[in-house]
Every structure is written in C-alpha cells, then in structure tokens.
Amino acid sequence: MPPIRGKTVAAFLACSLVLASPALAQRAQPAGFPDAPGKEVLLAKCFQCHAPTMWQDHRQDRRGWESVLYRMVGRGALWTEDEIKTMADYLATAYPRPAPASNQETP
C-alpha cells in the first residue's frame, strides 16, 4: 500500500469541507424565529443579505414592516407582492411594535 501524501490529504479535506458546508447550512436555523406562516419565505428571502439579529431589536406594526420590505425592493430585492404580504404578516406577528406604556399612575 503506497503512503498517503500531503497533497492527497489536503485534497480530501478540501472536498470534505466543500461537500459538508451546504448540509450544515441547511441544518442551522436562526434562533428566535417563531414558527408561523411566512417564516420560510422570510428566511429564504431576507437571509441572502441580512443576519438574524436584524429583526430582534427592530419592531414594527404590519404597515411599518411592509414599508421596510418595499424599501428593500427599492434597493434591489426581487420579491413578488404576495411574498411581501406574507413576510409583512409574519414580521408583524413575530416582531410587533410594542404597545405604548401607560402614563397613568395608580393611587
């Protein structure tokens, strides 16, 4: 049996990394995204450019989210109106604008 050479080992490792990375990417789901209709569309469309933390601190009502999504279309996102509606509905449910705090003091 011939000895294993450095180039052979390097080629094997490179192929392993190339083949393994798509499988790892499919398994890794961003944390903090509740299951609801529209989640898969959001993950497929928005994660091409944005990290998961983009939504965790950004809260909007449905109209606000729709405005954000149309702004992304203006910047080059290629989404249908149905995809925008689906994503806006999901985001408004998963990351809603907080209710205003009551300024009334209790006696």
Short mmCIF file of C-alpha atoms in Angstrom, two decimals:
data_model
loop_
_atom_site.label_atom_id
_atom_site.label_comp_id
_atom_site.label_asym_id
_atom_site.label_seq_id
_atom_site.Cartn_x
_atom_site.Cartn_y
_atom_site.Cartn_z
CA MET A 1 0.00 0.00 0.00
CA PRO A 2 1.53 3.38 -1.03
CA PRO A 3 1.97 6.06 1.66
CA ILE A 4 -0.58 8.88 1.83
CA ARG A 5 0.92 12.07 0.53
CA GLY A 6 0.29 15.60 1.81
CA LYS A 7 -1.44 16.73 -1.39
CA THR A 8 -3.84 13.79 -1.24
CA VAL A 9 -4.77 14.58 2.37
CA ALA A 10 -5.21 18.29 1.56
CA ALA A 11 -7.43 17.46 -1.44
CA PHE A 12 -9.51 15.09 0.68
CA LEU A 13 -10.00 17.72 3.41
CA ALA A 14 -10.91 20.41 0.87
CA CYS A 15 -13.52 18.15 -0.75
CA SER A 16 -14.93 17.25 2.66
CA LEU A 17 -15.37 20.91 3.59
CA VAL A 18 -16.98 21.78 0.26
CA LEU A 19 -19.44 18.91 0.49
CA ALA A 20 -20.24 19.41 4.18
CA SER A 21 -20.93 23.15 4.17
CA PRO A 22 -24.29 23.05 2.30
CA ALA A 23 -25.52 20.32 4.64
CA LEU A 24 -24.53 22.36 7.71
CA ALA A 25 -26.14 25.49 6.30
CA GLN A 26 -29.44 23.65 5.80
CA ARG A 27 -29.45 22.32 9.36
CA ALA A 28 -28.56 25.63 11.02
CA GLN A 29 -31.79 27.52 11.60
CA PRO A 30 -31.59 31.01 13.05
CA ALA A 31 -32.72 31.15 16.65
CA GLY A 32 -35.57 33.37 17.71
CA PHE A 33 -37.84 32.97 14.72
CA PRO A 34 -41.18 31.56 15.84
CA ASP A 35 -42.90 29.04 13.62
CA ALA A 36 -45.76 30.71 11.79
CA PRO A 37 -46.94 31.11 8.21
CA GLY A 38 -44.38 33.18 6.31
CA LYS A 39 -41.30 32.10 8.27
CA GLU A 40 -39.82 30.06 5.41
CA VAL A 41 -40.34 32.89 2.91
CA LEU A 42 -38.64 35.33 5.27
CA LEU A 43 -35.69 33.00 5.87
CA ALA A 44 -35.28 32.30 2.16
CA LYS A 45 -35.53 35.91 1.02
CA CYS A 46 -34.02 38.06 3.76
CA PHE A 47 -31.08 35.95 4.83
CA GLN A 48 -29.47 36.47 1.45
CA CYS A 49 -28.37 39.87 2.77
CA HIS A 50 -29.24 40.13 6.49
CA ALA A 51 -28.23 38.40 9.72
CA PRO A 52 -30.86 37.06 12.15
CA THR A 53 -30.26 39.93 14.58
CA MET A 54 -31.76 42.34 12.06
CA TRP A 55 -35.28 41.66 13.38
CA GLN A 56 -34.71 41.04 17.05
CA ASP A 57 -34.46 44.71 18.01
CA HIS A 58 -36.49 46.18 15.15
CA ARG A 59 -40.23 46.19 15.94
CA GLN A 60 -42.96 47.47 13.64
CA ASP A 61 -46.65 47.07 13.00
CA ARG A 62 -47.68 45.39 9.75
CA ARG A 63 -47.66 48.63 7.80
CA GLY A 64 -44.20 49.50 9.10
CA TRP A 65 -42.82 46.09 8.12
CA GLU A 66 -44.37 46.37 4.68
CA SER A 67 -42.69 49.75 4.26
CA VAL A 68 -39.33 48.24 5.24
CA LEU A 69 -39.81 45.42 2.73
CA TYR A 70 -40.71 47.79 -0.12
CA ARG A 71 -37.63 49.83 0.74
CA MET A 72 -35.60 46.64 0.20
CA VAL A 73 -37.27 46.22 -3.20
CA GLY A 74 -36.09 49.75 -4.00
CA ARG A 75 -32.59 48.58 -3.13
CA GLY A 76 -32.75 45.60 -5.46
CA ALA A 77 -34.70 42.84 -3.71
CA LEU A 78 -36.67 40.77 -6.20
CA TRP A 79 -39.87 39.85 -4.38
CA THR A 80 -43.46 39.46 -5.52
CA GLU A 81 -46.30 41.36 -3.88
CA ASP A 82 -47.52 38.07 -2.39
CA GLU A 83 -44.09 37.43 -0.83
CA ILE A 84 -44.03 40.95 0.62
CA LYS A 85 -47.52 40.48 2.07
CA THR A 86 -46.57 37.11 3.55
CA MET A 87 -43.35 38.46 5.09
CA ALA A 88 -45.05 41.59 6.45
CA ASP A 89 -47.78 39.46 8.06
CA TYR A 90 -45.17 37.18 9.63
CA LEU A 91 -42.98 40.01 10.91
CA ALA A 92 -45.94 41.93 12.35
CA THR A 93 -46.95 38.82 14.27
CA ALA A 94 -43.46 37.70 15.34
CA TYR A 95 -41.90 41.15 15.90
CA PRO A 96 -44.76 43.58 16.59
CA ARG A 97 -44.44 47.16 17.69
CA PRO A 98 -44.67 47.24 21.47
CA ALA A 99 -47.84 48.62 22.99
CA PRO A 100 -47.39 52.15 24.32
CA ALA A 101 -46.70 52.32 28.03
CA SER A 102 -49.47 53.71 30.17
CA ASN A 103 -48.57 57.04 31.80
CA GLN A 104 -51.28 56.72 34.42
CA GLU A 105 -50.10 56.28 37.97
CA THR A 106 -52.00 54.12 40.36
CA PRO A 107 -53.20 55.81 43.57
#
